[in-house]
Amino acid sequence: QAHELSEFDILCTQDKSLLKNHTGNQLFRQRIEEVKDMYKQAKNKVEKMAITKELVESIQNKHGLRFVRFDGVSWVQADQSTAREKVGHALRFSIRREKKQAMKQLKKAAMKTE
């Protein structure tokens, strides 16, 4: 069911121009950063799934944000599975980005000592 898009909605889209400055997605990225270490420390897939599920519920219930996706015609509320996929992807992406930045720092430090 289509609904009016709110600045606090979390947009589930590949369009980076929409994501970067949208308030809901900025708040979403902050929450991702807050739980990233807990996700990294999870011992298995079951624990990681529990973290993503808990984060989705927290975002929706405690913060009142909605995950929405564009269905080709209008923005519609995303189902729970899509919301969990977005959270899981964002956590993995954030962890990968952190590792890449750490590797760049190591390479830069190694070049200075040569």
JSON list of C-alpha atoms in Angstrom, two decimals:
[
{"chain": "A", "resi": 1, "resn": "GLN", "atom": "CA", "xyz": [0.00, 0.00, 0.00]},
{"chain": "A", "resi": 2, "resn": "ALA", "atom": "CA", "xyz": [1.40, 3.37, -1.08]},
{"chain": "A", "resi": 3, "resn": "HIS", "atom": "CA", "xyz": [1.94, 6.09, 1.48]},
{"chain": "A", "resi": 4, "resn": "GLU", "atom": "CA", "xyz": [3.33, 9.58, 1.76]},
{"chain": "A", "resi": 5, "resn": "LEU", "atom": "CA", "xyz": [7.09, 9.55, 2.09]},
{"chain": "A", "resi": 6, "resn": "SER", "atom": "CA", "xyz": [8.41, 10.98, 5.37]},
{"chain": "A", "resi": 7, "resn": "GLU", "atom": "CA", "xyz": [11.85, 12.45, 5.92]},
{"chain": "A", "resi": 8, "resn": "PHE", "atom": "CA", "xyz": [12.23, 9.87, 8.70]},
{"chain": "A", "resi": 9, "resn": "ASP", "atom": "CA", "xyz": [11.53, 6.85, 6.49]},
{"chain": "A", "resi": 10, "resn": "ILE", "atom": "CA", "xyz": [14.47, 4.59, 5.73]},
{"chain": "A", "resi": 11, "resn": "LEU", "atom": "CA", "xyz": [14.69, 4.29, 1.96]},
{"chain": "A", "resi": 12, "resn": "CYS", "atom": "CA", "xyz": [15.53, 0.83, 0.65]},
{"chain": "A", "resi": 13, "resn": "THR", "atom": "CA", "xyz": [17.01, 1.75, -2.72]},
{"chain": "A", "resi": 14, "resn": "GLN", "atom": "CA", "xyz": [20.25, 1.61, -4.67]},
{"chain": "A", "resi": 15, "resn": "ASP", "atom": "CA", "xyz": [19.97, 5.31, -5.58]},
{"chain": "A", "resi": 16, "resn": "LYS", "atom": "CA", "xyz": [22.84, 6.80, -3.55]},
{"chain": "A", "resi": 17, "resn": "SER", "atom": "CA", "xyz": [21.76, 10.35, -4.35]},
{"chain": "A", "resi": 18, "resn": "LEU", "atom": "CA", "xyz": [18.57, 9.72, -2.35]},
{"chain": "A", "resi": 19, "resn": "LEU", "atom": "CA", "xyz": [20.29, 7.90, 0.51]},
{"chain": "A", "resi": 20, "resn": "LYS", "atom": "CA", "xyz": [23.13, 10.25, 1.40]},
{"chain": "A", "resi": 21, "resn": "ASN", "atom": "CA", "xyz": [21.17, 13.24, 2.69]},
{"chain": "A", "resi": 22, "resn": "HIS", "atom": "CA", "xyz": [17.85, 11.64, 3.65]},
{"chain": "A", "resi": 23, "resn": "THR", "atom": "CA", "xyz": [17.26, 12.11, 7.40]},
{"chain": "A", "resi": 24, "resn": "GLY", "atom": "CA", "xyz": [15.85, 8.62, 7.97]},
{"chain": "A", "resi": 25, "resn": "ASN", "atom": "CA", "xyz": [18.86, 7.00, 6.31]},
{"chain": "A", "resi": 26, "resn": "GLN", "atom": "CA", "xyz": [21.27, 9.18, 8.28]},
{"chain": "A", "resi": 27, "resn": "LEU", "atom": "CA", "xyz": [19.61, 8.05, 11.52]},
{"chain": "A", "resi": 28, "resn": "PHE", "atom": "CA", "xyz": [19.74, 4.47, 10.22]},
{"chain": "A", "resi": 29, "resn": "ARG", "atom": "CA", "xyz": [23.50, 4.71, 9.60]},
{"chain": "A", "resi": 30, "resn": "GLN", "atom": "CA", "xyz": [24.00, 6.02, 13.14]},
{"chain": "A", "resi": 31, "resn": "ARG", "atom": "CA", "xyz": [22.17, 2.99, 14.55]},
{"chain": "A", "resi": 32, "resn": "ILE", "atom": "CA", "xyz": [24.26, 0.67, 12.34]},
{"chain": "A", "resi": 33, "resn": "GLU", "atom": "CA", "xyz": [27.47, 2.19, 13.76]},
{"chain": "A", "resi": 34, "resn": "GLU", "atom": "CA", "xyz": [26.14, 1.73, 17.32]},
{"chain": "A", "resi": 35, "resn": "VAL", "atom": "CA", "xyz": [25.65, -2.04, 16.93]},
{"chain": "A", "resi": 36, "resn": "LYS", "atom": "CA", "xyz": [28.46, -2.82, 14.50]},
{"chain": "A", "resi": 37, "resn": "ASP", "atom": "CA", "xyz": [30.88, -4.06, 17.18]},
{"chain": "A", "resi": 38, "resn": "MET", "atom": "CA", "xyz": [28.25, -6.36, 18.69]},
{"chain": "A", "resi": 39, "resn": "TYR", "atom": "CA", "xyz": [27.59, -7.77, 15.20]},
{"chain": "A", "resi": 40, "resn": "LYS", "atom": "CA", "xyz": [31.31, -8.34, 14.62]},
{"chain": "A", "resi": 41, "resn": "GLN", "atom": "CA", "xyz": [31.56, -10.23, 17.91]},
{"chain": "A", "resi": 42, "resn": "ALA", "atom": "CA", "xyz": [28.61, -12.52, 17.13]},
{"chain": "A", "resi": 43, "resn": "LYS", "atom": "CA", "xyz": [29.83, -16.10, 17.06]},
{"chain": "A", "resi": 44, "resn": "ASN", "atom": "CA", "xyz": [27.50, -17.48, 14.40]},
{"chain": "A", "resi": 45, "resn": "LYS", "atom": "CA", "xyz": [24.75, -16.74, 11.90]},
{"chain": "A", "resi": 46, "resn": "VAL", "atom": "CA", "xyz": [21.99, -17.28, 14.48]},
{"chain": "A", "resi": 47, "resn": "GLU", "atom": "CA", "xyz": [23.45, -14.57, 16.74]},
{"chain": "A", "resi": 48, "resn": "LYS", "atom": "CA", "xyz": [23.88, -12.21, 13.77]},
{"chain": "A", "resi": 49, "resn": "MET", "atom": "CA", "xyz": [20.28, -12.80, 12.69]},
{"chain": "A", "resi": 50, "resn": "ALA", "atom": "CA", "xyz": [19.10, -12.05, 16.23]},
{"chain": "A", "resi": 51, "resn": "ILE", "atom": "CA", "xyz": [21.00, -8.75, 16.19]},
{"chain": "A", "resi": 52, "resn": "THR", "atom": "CA", "xyz": [19.52, -7.70, 12.85]},
{"chain": "A", "resi": 53, "resn": "LYS", "atom": "CA", "xyz": [16.01, -8.65, 13.98]},
{"chain": "A", "resi": 54, "resn": "GLU", "atom": "CA", "xyz": [16.40, -6.74, 17.24]},
{"chain": "A", "resi": 55, "resn": "LEU", "atom": "CA", "xyz": [17.73, -3.69, 15.41]},
{"chain": "A", "resi": 56, "resn": "VAL", "atom": "CA", "xyz": [14.82, -3.68, 12.94]},
{"chain": "A", "resi": 57, "resn": "GLU", "atom": "CA", "xyz": [12.33, -3.91, 15.80]},
{"chain": "A", "resi": 58, "resn": "SER", "atom": "CA", "xyz": [14.11, -1.15, 17.72]},
{"chain": "A", "resi": 59, "resn": "ILE", "atom": "CA", "xyz": [14.18, 1.14, 14.70]},
{"chain": "A", "resi": 60, "resn": "GLN", "atom": "CA", "xyz": [10.51, 0.55, 14.00]},
{"chain": "A", "resi": 61, "resn": "ASN", "atom": "CA", "xyz": [9.09, 0.49, 17.54]},
{"chain": "A", "resi": 62, "resn": "LYS", "atom": "CA", "xyz": [11.39, 2.63, 19.67]},
{"chain": "A", "resi": 63, "resn": "HIS", "atom": "CA", "xyz": [12.34, 5.18, 17.04]},
{"chain": "A", "resi": 64, "resn": "GLY", "atom": "CA", "xyz": [9.14, 5.03, 14.96]},
{"chain": "A", "resi": 65, "resn": "LEU", "atom": "CA", "xyz": [10.95, 4.81, 11.64]},
{"chain": "A", "resi": 66, "resn": "ARG", "atom": "CA", "xyz": [9.67, 2.85, 8.66]},
{"chain": "A", "resi": 67, "resn": "PHE", "atom": "CA", "xyz": [11.59, 0.91, 6.03]},
{"chain": "A", "resi": 68, "resn": "VAL", "atom": "CA", "xyz": [10.16, 1.77, 2.60]},
{"chain": "A", "resi": 69, "resn": "ARG", "atom": "CA", "xyz": [10.94, 0.67, -0.93]},
{"chain": "A", "resi": 70, "resn": "PHE", "atom": "CA", "xyz": [9.94, 2.00, -4.34]},
{"chain": "A", "resi": 71, "resn": "ASP", "atom": "CA", "xyz": [7.73, -0.48, -6.17]},
{"chain": "A", "resi": 72, "resn": "GLY", "atom": "CA", "xyz": [8.09, 1.25, -9.55]},
{"chain": "A", "resi": 73, "resn": "VAL", "atom": "CA", "xyz": [5.08, 3.50, -8.99]},
{"chain": "A", "resi": 74, "resn": "SER", "atom": "CA", "xyz": [5.19, 4.68, -5.38]},
{"chain": "A", "resi": 75, "resn": "TRP", "atom": "CA", "xyz": [6.90, 4.20, -2.03]},
{"chain": "A", "resi": 76, "resn": "VAL", "atom": "CA", "xyz": [5.48, 1.29, -0.02]},
{"chain": "A", "resi": 77, "resn": "GLN", "atom": "CA", "xyz": [6.34, -0.06, 3.40]},
{"chain": "A", "resi": 78, "resn": "ALA", "atom": "CA", "xyz": [8.91, -2.85, 3.13]},
{"chain": "A", "resi": 79, "resn": "ASP", "atom": "CA", "xyz": [8.22, -6.21, 4.74]},
{"chain": "A", "resi": 80, "resn": "GLN", "atom": "CA", "xyz": [10.22, -7.46, 7.73]},
{"chain": "A", "resi": 81, "resn": "SER", "atom": "CA", "xyz": [12.42, -9.67, 5.58]},
{"chain": "A", "resi": 82, "resn": "THR", "atom": "CA", "xyz": [13.45, -6.74, 3.36]},
{"chain": "A", "resi": 83, "resn": "ALA", "atom": "CA", "xyz": [14.12, -4.60, 6.43]},
{"chain": "A", "resi": 84, "resn": "ARG", "atom": "CA", "xyz": [16.34, -7.31, 7.98]},
{"chain": "A", "resi": 85, "resn": "GLU", "atom": "CA", "xyz": [18.19, -7.74, 4.67]},
{"chain": "A", "resi": 86, "resn": "LYS", "atom": "CA", "xyz": [18.87, -3.99, 4.58]},
{"chain": "A", "resi": 87, "resn": "VAL", "atom": "CA", "xyz": [20.17, -4.01, 8.16]},
{"chain": "A", "resi": 88, "resn": "GLY", "atom": "CA", "xyz": [22.38, -7.06, 7.54]},
{"chain": "A", "resi": 89, "resn": "HIS", "atom": "CA", "xyz": [23.77, -5.59, 4.34]},
{"chain": "A", "resi": 90, "resn": "ALA", "atom": "CA", "xyz": [24.46, -2.23, 6.02]},
{"chain": "A", "resi": 91, "resn": "LEU", "atom": "CA", "xyz": [26.28, -3.94, 8.90]},
{"chain": "A", "resi": 92, "resn": "ARG", "atom": "CA", "xyz": [28.44, -6.05, 6.56]},
{"chain": "A", "resi": 93, "resn": "PHE", "atom": "CA", "xyz": [29.19, -3.03, 4.35]},
{"chain": "A", "resi": 94, "resn": "SER", "atom": "CA", "xyz": [30.17, -0.91, 7.35]},
{"chain": "A", "resi": 95, "resn": "ILE", "atom": "CA", "xyz": [32.50, -3.65, 8.64]},
{"chain": "A", "resi": 96, "resn": "ARG", "atom": "CA", "xyz": [34.10, -4.05, 5.18]},
{"chain": "A", "resi": 97, "resn": "ARG", "atom": "CA", "xyz": [34.61, -0.30, 4.90]},
{"chain": "A", "resi": 98, "resn": "GLU", "atom": "CA", "xyz": [36.22, -0.22, 8.35]},
{"chain": "A", "resi": 99, "resn": "LYS", "atom": "CA", "xyz": [38.62, -3.04, 7.36]},
{"chain": "A", "resi": 100, "resn": "LYS", "atom": "CA", "xyz": [39.56, -1.27, 4.10]},
{"chain": "A", "resi": 101, "resn": "GLN", "atom": "CA", "xyz": [40.29, 1.95, 5.98]},
{"chain": "A", "resi": 102, "resn": "ALA", "atom": "CA", "xyz": [42.45, 0.05, 8.47]},
{"chain": "A", "resi": 103, "resn": "MET", "atom": "CA", "xyz": [44.40, -1.56, 5.63]},
{"chain": "A", "resi": 104, "resn": "LYS", "atom": "CA", "xyz": [44.98, 1.84, 4.00]},
{"chain": "A", "resi": 105, "resn": "GLN", "atom": "CA", "xyz": [46.31, 3.16, 7.30]},
{"chain": "A", "resi": 106, "resn": "LEU", "atom": "CA", "xyz": [48.65, 0.17, 7.65]},
{"chain": "A", "resi": 107, "resn": "LYS", "atom": "CA", "xyz": [49.97, 0.61, 4.11]},
{"chain": "A", "resi": 108, "resn": "LYS", "atom": "CA", "xyz": [50.46, 4.33, 4.66]},
{"chain": "A", "resi": 109, "resn": "ALA", "atom": "CA", "xyz": [52.34, 3.67, 7.92]},
{"chain": "A", "resi": 110, "resn": "ALA", "atom": "CA", "xyz": [54.49, 1.01, 6.23]},
{"chain": "A", "resi": 111, "resn": "MET", "atom": "CA", "xyz": [55.41, 3.40, 3.42]},
{"chain": "A", "resi": 112, "resn": "LYS", "atom": "CA", "xyz": [56.50, 6.05, 5.94]},
{"chain": "A", "resi": 113, "resn": "THR", "atom": "CA", "xyz": [58.87, 3.63, 7.67]},
{"chain": "A", "resi": 114, "resn": "GLU", "atom": "CA", "xyz": [60.59, 2.59, 4.43]}
]
